[in-house]
Amino acid sequence: MTTLVEGEAEDTAIPRSAPVIATTGLTKRFRSGQVAVDHIDLTVERGAVYGFLGPNGSGKTTTIRMLLGLIRPTDGAVSLLGDPVPGNEAHALAKVGALVEGPAFHPYLSGWANLRRLDRMDETADPATHEERLSNALARVGLTAAANKKFRQYSLGMKQRLGIAAALLQPRELLVLDEPTNGLDPQGTREVRHLIRELSDDGLTVFVSSHLLAEVEQICTHVGIMSVGKLVTQGTLDDLRRGGTTIVTVTTPATELARKTFATLGLADAAVSGDEVHASLGSIEPEAVTVALVNAGVPVRGLAVSKPALEDLFVEITGEGFDVAR
Amino acid sequence: MSLAEAVGHGVVVPRRHRGALGRQLRSELRLVFGRRRNLILLGALAAIPLAIGLAVKVSPPGGPGDGGGPQFLDRITGNGLFLVLTALLVTLNLFLPVVVGIIGADSVAGEAQAGTLRYLLGVPVRRGRLLLVKAVGIATYALAAVSTIAIVAAIAGVSLFGAGSFTLLGGQTVSPGEGLLRVLGVLIYVWLSLFGLLAVGLLISTLTEVPMGAMAGTLGFAVLSLVLDSIPQLHAIHGALVSHYWRTFGTLIRVGPDYGSLARHLLLQLAYVGIAGGLAWARFSDADVTS
Ligand SMILES: Nc1ncnc2c1ncn2[C@@H]1O[C@H](COP(=O)(O)OP(=O)(O)OP(=O)(O)O)[C@@H](O)[C@H]1O
Ligand SMILES: [Mg+2]
C-alpha cells in the first residue's frame, strides 16, 4: 500500500490484548489550582466502543487533551496504543483520529483546502493517495457537495462533519471523539452512529464522549462516568445496567387491583400513573408477574419490562443537580 | 470501499513518506500566501515606493548633499535604483517590523486562537518541526515583503528617473550591472536584518493565544529597540539592540564596504535567532495547548 519507506517499519508486536488506552493516576491541576482531573485510571480495551460520560465541567475534555499529548499531566501516566504520552505520542498519534472540543479549521479556506492542509502536514500521509483519501473522507461524512465551500460558510453540523472527516483521513486504530454529534441534525446523528458502528466492526477502537445518553446506549460496549474530576464508574454497559433497577409496567383499567397484585408479589415501589402501574422487578421473573396478574383477574392491555435507562443510571451516579459542580 | 479494507482489522502500520518536510513547507507557504489579507499587505507595501517615487518626481530635492529627507533621497533623480534604497530605509523603521509582527502573530498564536493548533499537533506534527515550518513561513513572507518593496521601487525608479551609470557613495561610478548587483545585496542584507525580530516574533507567538497581543508585543519590541538606540546615554547597550545596525546597509554601496560591521550585524542577528528561537522551543515543546 505504501511505496517509499523512510526509517524502520514500526513494530506491530504490541500484544493485541493490551489496552488501547490505559491511564494510571492521571491528574491535571491547572495553574488556577483547580484539579480538573483527579487520579483517574482509565482502561479502554481493543475493539471497545467506550462511552466517556460526565456532566459539564467534569473533566472529559481535559482528560482527552492529556491522552493526545496536548496538555501535560500534573501526575500519573498515559499509555496510548502502547506508547507513553508524553514521550512517544507522535508514534501513537499517527494511528489515532481525534475530534477535540469541537471542530476547528481555517475559516477562509474551503473544507477541501482545510483537509489538504492537515494531510500535507502529516509525515505518514502518502502523497500518491492524497486526493483519493480526501474525497473518501468527505464522502464518508456526506460533505462532498460542500467540499469547495469556505469553512466560514459551513453550518454547525457541517463543521462537525468536517472534523470527523479529518479524523478519518488516514487508516486508524483508535478514534477519540469529543462530542461528535454536537450540532448535528437527526440524520447526521444517525449517520455518526452508523459510522461508529461500522468503524467498530472494522476493528477500530472508539473512545467517545457524549451527552446524548440514548446514543451512547445504542452504540457503546463500555462506559466510564466522570464526576467532578473523578472516574466514578467504569465497565461494560451491561455490568453498569445490572447495578440499576429493572422496571415492570402493566397497562390496565384495573390499576388498583394491579398495584395490590404487585405488592403481594413483593415488588418494590409499586405506583400508579394514569392507566399504568409500575414497580421494580427485583429478582422476580417477568413470567411470574404475568401469571400473577392473570390469576388475580387483572385485565392486561400491555406489559413491559424495561432495563434501566442509562440516563437514570447516570443521574443516580452523578447526582440530580443542574448547576455545574464547580 | 470501507476503511477497514485499507486498514486490515484495526491494525495500522504508519510509515513516513519521503519528502514530508517539503510538503509541510509548501503547505505552510500556501497558507501564508493564500490568505487574502497577507496579499493585500504586500500590495500596501508596494504602494510605498510608488508614493516616494512620485513625490520625488513632482518636487525633486535640491540635488546631492541637499541634506533634507531620508538618506539616498537626493540621489534618486540621478539613478532610479536609489529609490530601492530609500524605500527600504523608510520601511525598515515601521512597516517591515509591522509585517514581521503580523505574520509572526499568525504563526502560532493565530493557529492557537483558531483552534487549528490542537489539530495540527494531533495529526501529529512534532512540535519542533512545527516551529521550524512556522519560522520558514515567516522568513519567506519577510523576503516577499522586502522583495516587493525593492522590485516595485526598482521598476518605478527606473521608469521615472532612468538607470544610467551608478554612482557609489564616495563618488566612484560603476556599471549599471554592478549597481544592480549591489542593490540586490542590499535586499538580501535587509532581509537578514529582520531575522532577529522574526525569531522574537515567533517566541512571543508561542506565549499567547491572542494574535493581536503577539503582534503588538513584537512591534513593541522593535520600537523599544529603536527608541533605546536613539538615547546616547545608553551607548553601552546599543550594540546589542536588534535594530542597531538596521540602517547600515548603505555601506554595501560604498566604494569599500565596511565588511566588519556587516559581519558584526549578521552575528548579532544570529545571536537573536539562537536565543529567541531557543526560548520559543523551550516554551512550546511542553506548553499546554488548551485552546
Ligand atoms: N485551561 C484551563 N484552565 C483552568 N481551568 C480549566 C481549563 N480548562 C478547563 N478547566 C476547568 O477544568 C474543568 C473540566 O473542564 P473540561 O473541559 O475537561 O470539562 P468537560 O467534562 O469536557 O465538560 P463539557 O461536558 O462541558 O465539555 C472545568 O471546571 C473547567 O473550568
Ligand atoms: Mg468538554
mmCIF file of C-alpha atoms in Angstrom, chain B residues 2-283:
data_model
loop_
_atom_site.group_PDB
_atom_site.id
_atom_site.type_symbol
_atom_site.label_atom_id
_atom_site.label_comp_id
_atom_site.label_asym_id
_atom_site.label_seq_id
_atom_site.Cartn_x
_atom_site.Cartn_y
_atom_site.Cartn_z
ATOM 1 C CA SER B 2 -14.783 0.614 3.654
ATOM 2 C CA LEU B 3 -11.941 1.971 5.659
ATOM 3 C CA ALA B 4 -11.301 -1.499 7.010
ATOM 4 C CA GLU B 5 -10.033 -2.827 3.715
ATOM 5 C CA ALA B 6 -7.314 -0.248 3.718
ATOM 6 C CA VAL B 7 -6.648 -0.859 7.370
ATOM 7 C CA GLY B 8 -6.671 -4.557 7.957
ATOM 8 C CA HIS B 9 -8.613 -5.462 11.020
ATOM 9 C CA GLY B 10 -7.891 -2.466 13.173
ATOM 10 C CA VAL B 11 -4.152 -2.644 12.639
ATOM 11 C CA VAL B 12 -2.261 0.256 11.149
ATOM 12 C CA VAL B 13 1.421 0.472 10.359
ATOM 13 C CA PRO B 14 2.176 4.115 9.649
ATOM 14 C CA ARG B 15 5.227 4.874 7.575
ATOM 15 C CA ARG B 16 6.906 8.164 6.943
ATOM 16 C CA HIS B 17 6.875 9.147 3.334
ATOM 17 C CA ARG B 18 9.898 10.759 1.766
ATOM 18 C CA GLY B 19 9.669 14.480 1.101
ATOM 19 C CA ALA B 20 7.483 15.197 4.119
ATOM 20 C CA LEU B 21 9.363 18.356 5.099
ATOM 21 C CA GLY B 22 8.968 19.742 1.590
ATOM 22 C CA ARG B 23 5.240 19.085 1.642
ATOM 23 C CA GLN B 24 4.928 20.679 5.055
ATOM 24 C CA LEU B 25 6.805 23.782 3.946
ATOM 25 C CA ARG B 26 4.750 24.108 0.773
ATOM 26 C CA SER B 27 1.579 23.735 2.800
ATOM 27 C CA GLU B 28 2.714 26.473 5.170
ATOM 28 C CA LEU B 29 3.625 28.826 2.320
ATOM 29 C CA ARG B 30 0.286 28.132 0.703
ATOM 30 C CA LEU B 31 -1.396 29.022 3.982
ATOM 31 C CA VAL B 32 0.574 32.244 4.381
ATOM 32 C CA PHE B 33 0.400 33.400 0.769
ATOM 33 C CA GLY B 34 -3.092 32.064 0.141
ATOM 34 C CA ARG B 35 -4.543 34.385 2.704
ATOM 35 C CA ARG B 36 -6.071 37.450 1.122
ATOM 36 C CA ARG B 37 -5.098 39.725 3.980
ATOM 37 C CA ASN B 38 -1.441 38.853 3.509
ATOM 38 C CA LEU B 39 -1.594 39.629 -0.192
ATOM 39 C CA ILE B 40 -3.266 42.945 0.485
ATOM 40 C CA LEU B 41 -0.467 43.674 2.922
ATOM 41 C CA LEU B 42 2.091 43.116 0.151
ATOM 42 C CA GLY B 43 0.055 45.428 -2.063
ATOM 43 C CA ALA B 44 0.155 48.111 0.605
ATOM 44 C CA LEU B 45 3.938 47.732 0.864
ATOM 45 C CA ALA B 46 4.184 48.138 -2.915
ATOM 46 C CA ALA B 47 2.420 51.477 -2.646
ATOM 47 C CA ILE B 48 5.197 52.952 -0.504
ATOM 48 C CA PRO B 49 7.972 53.157 -3.127
ATOM 49 C CA LEU B 50 5.397 54.319 -5.671
ATOM 50 C CA ALA B 51 4.405 57.176 -3.395
ATOM 51 C CA ILE B 52 8.022 58.159 -2.721
ATOM 52 C CA GLY B 53 8.899 57.955 -6.425
ATOM 53 C CA LEU B 54 6.000 60.128 -7.483
ATOM 54 C CA ALA B 55 6.712 62.653 -4.751
ATOM 55 C CA VAL B 56 10.327 62.959 -5.859
ATOM 56 C CA LYS B 57 9.221 63.293 -9.473
ATOM 57 C CA VAL B 58 6.764 66.056 -8.642
ATOM 58 C CA SER B 59 9.137 68.030 -6.447
ATOM 59 C CA PRO B 60 12.752 66.900 -6.887
ATOM 60 C CA PRO B 61 15.120 67.574 -4.000
ATOM 61 C CA GLY B 62 17.920 70.058 -4.495
ATOM 62 C CA GLY B 63 20.493 67.503 -5.606
ATOM 63 C CA PRO B 64 23.216 65.532 -3.841
ATOM 64 C CA GLY B 65 24.101 66.925 -0.454
ATOM 65 C CA ASP B 66 20.808 68.782 -0.113
ATOM 66 C CA GLY B 67 20.523 67.265 3.343
ATOM 67 C CA GLY B 68 16.727 67.093 3.564
ATOM 68 C CA GLY B 69 14.722 63.857 3.710
ATOM 69 C CA PRO B 70 15.935 60.313 4.196
ATOM 70 C CA GLN B 71 19.335 59.130 3.030
ATOM 71 C CA PHE B 72 19.628 58.423 -0.712
ATOM 72 C CA LEU B 73 16.542 60.513 -1.500
ATOM 73 C CA ASP B 74 18.637 63.125 -3.240
ATOM 74 C CA ARG B 75 20.231 60.519 -5.484
ATOM 75 C CA ILE B 76 17.041 59.102 -6.931
ATOM 76 C CA THR B 77 16.848 61.619 -9.738
ATOM 77 C CA GLY B 78 20.368 60.604 -10.777
ATOM 78 C CA ASN B 79 19.627 56.871 -10.832
ATOM 79 C CA GLY B 80 16.185 55.351 -10.263
ATOM 80 C CA LEU B 81 17.716 52.343 -8.451
ATOM 81 C CA PHE B 82 18.318 54.586 -5.455
ATOM 82 C CA LEU B 83 14.547 54.521 -4.923
ATOM 83 C CA VAL B 84 15.032 50.920 -3.753
ATOM 84 C CA LEU B 85 17.437 52.062 -1.041
ATOM 85 C CA THR B 86 15.226 54.932 0.055
ATOM 86 C CA ALA B 87 12.123 52.732 0.179
ATOM 87 C CA LEU B 88 13.877 50.026 2.225
ATOM 88 C CA LEU B 89 15.262 52.617 4.610
ATOM 89 C CA VAL B 90 11.854 54.174 5.133
ATOM 90 C CA THR B 91 10.050 50.841 5.640
ATOM 91 C CA LEU B 92 12.650 49.308 7.971
ATOM 92 C CA ASN B 93 11.669 51.527 10.859
ATOM 93 C CA LEU B 94 7.996 50.721 10.886
ATOM 94 C CA PHE B 95 6.362 48.855 8.041
ATOM 95 C CA LEU B 96 8.674 45.868 7.908
ATOM 96 C CA PRO B 97 8.553 45.315 11.698
ATOM 97 C CA VAL B 98 4.757 45.532 11.470
ATOM 98 C CA VAL B 99 4.755 42.901 8.753
ATOM 99 C CA VAL B 100 7.014 40.604 10.767
ATOM 100 C CA GLY B 101 4.744 41.195 13.766
ATOM 101 C CA ILE B 102 1.566 40.330 11.876
ATOM 102 C CA ILE B 103 2.847 37.179 10.208
ATOM 103 C CA GLY B 104 4.647 36.085 13.367
ATOM 104 C CA ALA B 105 1.431 36.553 15.333
ATOM 105 C CA ASP B 106 -0.470 34.363 12.877
ATOM 106 C CA SER B 107 2.104 31.621 13.065
ATOM 107 C CA VAL B 108 1.432 30.053 16.454
ATOM 108 C CA ALA B 109 -0.912 32.382 18.343
ATOM 109 C CA GLY B 110 -3.195 32.596 15.300
ATOM 110 C CA GLU B 111 -3.372 28.829 14.976
ATOM 111 C CA ALA B 112 -3.979 28.583 18.724
ATOM 112 C CA GLN B 113 -6.813 31.064 18.601
ATOM 113 C CA ALA B 114 -8.423 29.335 15.636
ATOM 114 C CA GLY B 115 -8.064 26.012 17.461
ATOM 115 C CA THR B 116 -6.217 24.572 14.479
ATOM 116 C CA LEU B 117 -3.089 24.180 16.598
ATOM 117 C CA ARG B 118 -4.576 21.268 18.533
ATOM 118 C CA TYR B 119 -5.465 19.527 15.290
ATOM 119 C CA LEU B 120 -2.012 20.104 13.800
ATOM 120 C CA LEU B 121 -0.422 18.595 16.892
ATOM 121 C CA GLY B 122 -2.887 15.734 16.695
ATOM 122 C CA VAL B 123 -2.003 14.946 13.070
ATOM 123 C CA PRO B 124 0.650 14.596 14.565
ATOM 124 C CA VAL B 125 3.159 17.288 13.672
ATOM 125 C CA ARG B 126 6.072 17.223 16.070
ATOM 126 C CA ARG B 127 6.321 20.469 17.955
ATOM 127 C CA GLY B 128 9.903 21.237 16.936
ATOM 128 C CA ARG B 129 9.055 20.565 13.319
ATOM 129 C CA LEU B 130 6.042 22.840 13.529
ATOM 130 C CA LEU B 131 8.168 25.683 14.915
ATOM 131 C CA LEU B 132 10.682 25.187 12.118
ATOM 132 C CA VAL B 133 7.980 25.219 9.449
ATOM 133 C CA LYS B 134 6.427 28.323 11.001
ATOM 134 C CA ALA B 135 9.794 30.097 11.116
ATOM 135 C CA VAL B 136 10.403 29.345 7.455
ATOM 136 C CA GLY B 137 6.919 30.668 6.674
ATOM 137 C CA ILE B 138 7.572 33.979 8.427
ATOM 138 C CA ALA B 139 11.027 34.333 6.889
ATOM 139 C CA THR B 140 9.689 33.644 3.426
ATOM 140 C CA TYR B 141 6.967 36.209 3.847
ATOM 141 C CA ALA B 142 9.535 38.727 5.069
ATOM 142 C CA LEU B 143 11.575 38.018 1.924
ATOM 143 C CA ALA B 144 8.458 38.548 -0.171
ATOM 144 C CA ALA B 145 7.799 41.829 1.616
ATOM 145 C CA VAL B 146 11.343 43.143 1.125
ATOM 146 C CA SER B 147 11.356 41.947 -2.484
ATOM 147 C CA THR B 148 8.003 43.527 -3.233
ATOM 148 C CA ILE B 149 9.251 46.869 -1.993
ATOM 149 C CA ALA B 150 12.532 46.508 -3.846
ATOM 150 C CA ILE B 151 11.082 45.326 -7.151
ATOM 151 C CA VAL B 152 8.321 47.908 -7.240
ATOM 152 C CA ALA B 153 10.849 50.589 -6.265
ATOM 153 C CA ALA B 154 13.282 49.464 -8.948
ATOM 154 C CA ILE B 155 10.640 49.449 -11.681
ATOM 155 C CA ALA B 156 9.127 52.754 -10.583
ATOM 156 C CA GLY B 157 12.533 54.371 -10.059
ATOM 157 C CA VAL B 158 13.981 53.300 -13.355
ATOM 158 C CA SER B 159 10.894 54.233 -15.335
ATOM 159 C CA LEU B 160 10.594 57.617 -13.636
ATOM 160 C CA PHE B 161 14.267 58.579 -13.480
ATOM 161 C CA GLY B 162 16.152 56.190 -15.744
ATOM 162 C CA ALA B 163 19.061 53.989 -14.764
ATOM 163 C CA GLY B 164 22.263 55.340 -16.109
ATOM 164 C CA SER B 165 25.588 54.700 -14.526
ATOM 165 C CA PHE B 166 25.547 54.061 -10.808
ATOM 166 C CA THR B 167 27.468 56.423 -8.566
ATOM 167 C CA LEU B 168 28.650 54.780 -5.343
ATOM 168 C CA LEU B 169 28.736 56.638 -2.045
ATOM 169 C CA GLY B 170 32.203 58.110 -2.196
ATOM 170 C CA GLY B 171 31.927 59.185 -5.783
ATOM 171 C CA GLN B 172 33.145 56.294 -7.895
ATOM 172 C CA THR B 173 30.893 55.356 -10.798
ATOM 173 C CA VAL B 174 30.246 51.720 -11.645
ATOM 174 C CA SER B 175 28.357 49.951 -14.406
ATOM 175 C CA PRO B 176 24.553 49.629 -14.134
ATOM 176 C CA GLY B 177 25.072 45.873 -13.787
ATOM 177 C CA GLU B 178 27.254 46.232 -10.719
ATOM 178 C CA GLY B 179 24.842 48.815 -9.350
ATOM 179 C CA LEU B 180 22.005 46.337 -9.677
ATOM 180 C CA LEU B 181 24.090 43.631 -8.049
ATOM 181 C CA ARG B 182 24.850 45.861 -5.093
ATOM 182 C CA VAL B 183 21.169 46.751 -4.716
ATOM 183 C CA LEU B 184 20.372 43.035 -4.756
ATOM 184 C CA GLY B 185 22.927 42.608 -1.985
ATOM 185 C CA VAL B 186 21.132 45.293 -0.009
ATOM 186 C CA LEU B 187 17.840 43.443 -0.442
ATOM 187 C CA ILE B 188 19.270 40.199 0.946
ATOM 188 C CA TYR B 189 21.032 42.064 3.741
ATOM 189 C CA VAL B 190 17.853 43.910 4.774
ATOM 190 C CA TRP B 191 16.014 40.588 4.777
ATOM 191 C CA LEU B 192 18.646 39.019 7.029
ATOM 192 C CA SER B 193 18.446 42.107 9.265
ATOM 193 C CA LEU B 194 14.898 41.097 10.108
ATOM 194 C CA PHE B 195 15.779 37.608 11.342
ATOM 195 C CA GLY B 196 16.311 38.610 14.964
ATOM 196 C CA LEU B 197 12.944 40.310 15.157
ATOM 197 C CA LEU B 198 11.413 37.397 13.341
ATOM 198 C CA ALA B 199 12.654 34.974 15.997
ATOM 199 C CA VAL B 200 11.398 37.280 18.729
ATOM 200 C CA GLY B 201 8.016 37.391 16.958
ATOM 201 C CA LEU B 202 7.884 33.605 16.877
ATOM 202 C CA LEU B 203 8.772 33.431 20.568
ATOM 203 C CA ILE B 204 6.053 35.909 21.523
ATOM 204 C CA SER B 205 3.614 33.977 19.347
ATOM 205 C CA THR B 206 4.173 30.863 21.461
ATOM 206 C CA LEU B 207 3.430 32.808 24.636
ATOM 207 C CA THR B 208 -0.154 33.786 23.898
ATOM 208 C CA GLU B 209 -3.341 32.664 22.208
ATOM 209 C CA VAL B 210 -4.164 36.216 21.163
ATOM 210 C CA PRO B 211 -2.607 37.140 17.809
ATOM 211 C CA MET B 212 -3.259 40.846 18.351
ATOM 212 C CA GLY B 213 -1.234 40.649 21.545
ATOM 213 C CA ALA B 214 1.610 38.828 19.827
ATOM 214 C CA MET B 215 1.656 41.377 17.035
ATOM 215 C CA ALA B 216 1.662 44.295 19.485
ATOM 216 C CA GLY B 217 4.387 42.623 21.521
ATOM 217 C CA THR B 218 6.661 42.140 18.528
ATOM 218 C CA LEU B 219 6.112 45.658 17.278
ATOM 219 C CA GLY B 220 6.636 46.973 20.787
ATOM 220 C CA PHE B 221 9.931 45.117 20.962
ATOM 221 C CA ALA B 222 11.098 46.710 17.705
ATOM 222 C CA VAL B 223 10.002 50.180 18.727
ATOM 223 C CA LEU B 224 11.639 49.838 22.135
ATOM 224 C CA SER B 225 14.848 48.805 20.429
ATOM 225 C CA LEU B 226 14.708 51.810 18.096
ATOM 226 C CA VAL B 227 13.982 54.183 20.966
ATOM 227 C CA LEU B 228 16.762 52.864 23.186
ATOM 228 C CA ASP B 229 19.094 53.108 20.230
ATOM 229 C CA SER B 230 18.348 56.817 19.912
ATOM 230 C CA ILE B 231 19.311 57.638 23.505
ATOM 231 C CA PRO B 232 23.037 58.488 23.579
ATOM 232 C CA GLN B 233 23.327 57.809 27.328
ATOM 233 C CA LEU B 234 22.577 54.153 26.612
ATOM 234 C CA HIS B 235 25.507 53.879 24.261
ATOM 235 C CA ALA B 236 26.824 50.871 26.159
ATOM 236 C CA ILE B 237 23.941 48.646 25.138
ATOM 237 C CA HIS B 238 23.387 49.970 21.627
ATOM 238 C CA GLY B 239 25.488 47.254 20.051
ATOM 239 C CA ALA B 240 23.158 44.581 21.419
ATOM 240 C CA LEU B 241 19.918 46.116 20.156
ATOM 241 C CA VAL B 242 18.203 44.216 17.384
ATOM 242 C CA SER B 243 17.701 47.358 15.325
ATOM 243 C CA HIS B 244 21.121 48.929 15.922
ATOM 244 C CA TYR B 245 22.608 48.078 12.536
ATOM 245 C CA TRP B 246 19.387 48.213 10.539
ATOM 246 C CA ARG B 247 20.372 51.416 8.793
ATOM 247 C CA THR B 248 23.909 50.347 7.961
ATOM 248 C CA PHE B 249 23.125 48.704 4.644
ATOM 249 C CA GLY B 250 24.331 51.827 2.848
ATOM 250 C CA THR B 251 27.864 50.555 3.292
ATOM 251 C CA LEU B 252 27.119 47.979 0.603
ATOM 252 C CA ILE B 253 27.038 50.749 -1.971
ATOM 253 C CA ARG B 254 30.190 52.412 -0.731
ATOM 254 C CA VAL B 255 33.387 52.210 -2.678
ATOM 255 C CA GLY B 256 34.849 49.989 0.029
ATOM 256 C CA PRO B 257 32.107 48.362 2.087
ATOM 257 C CA ASP B 258 32.721 48.025 5.836
ATOM 258 C CA TYR B 259 32.600 44.248 5.931
ATOM 259 C CA GLY B 260 33.424 44.242 9.634
ATOM 260 C CA SER B 261 30.240 45.997 10.587
ATOM 261 C CA LEU B 262 28.201 43.847 8.215
ATOM 262 C CA ALA B 263 29.573 40.714 9.838
ATOM 263 C CA ARG B 264 29.020 42.088 13.339
ATOM 264 C CA HIS B 265 25.429 42.772 12.449
ATOM 265 C CA LEU B 266 24.765 39.364 10.963
ATOM 266 C CA LEU B 267 26.309 37.738 14.047
ATOM 267 C CA LEU B 268 24.026 39.832 16.226
ATOM 268 C CA GLN B 269 21.007 38.683 14.254
ATOM 269 C CA LEU B 270 22.234 35.111 14.558
ATOM 270 C CA ALA B 271 22.520 35.528 18.315
ATOM 271 C CA TYR B 272 18.936 36.785 18.486
ATOM 272 C CA VAL B 273 17.778 33.842 16.387
ATOM 273 C CA GLY B 274 19.632 31.445 18.681
ATOM 274 C CA ILE B 275 18.345 32.913 21.925
ATOM 275 C CA ALA B 276 14.763 33.739 20.936
ATOM 276 C CA GLY B 277 14.477 30.563 18.887
ATOM 277 C CA GLY B 278 15.795 28.513 21.785
ATOM 278 C CA LEU B 279 13.361 30.101 24.199
ATOM 279 C CA ALA B 280 10.497 29.558 21.746
ATOM 280 C CA TRP B 281 11.429 25.895 21.527
ATOM 281 C CA ALA B 282 11.764 25.570 25.309
ATOM 282 C CA ARG B 283 8.398 27.173 25.804
#
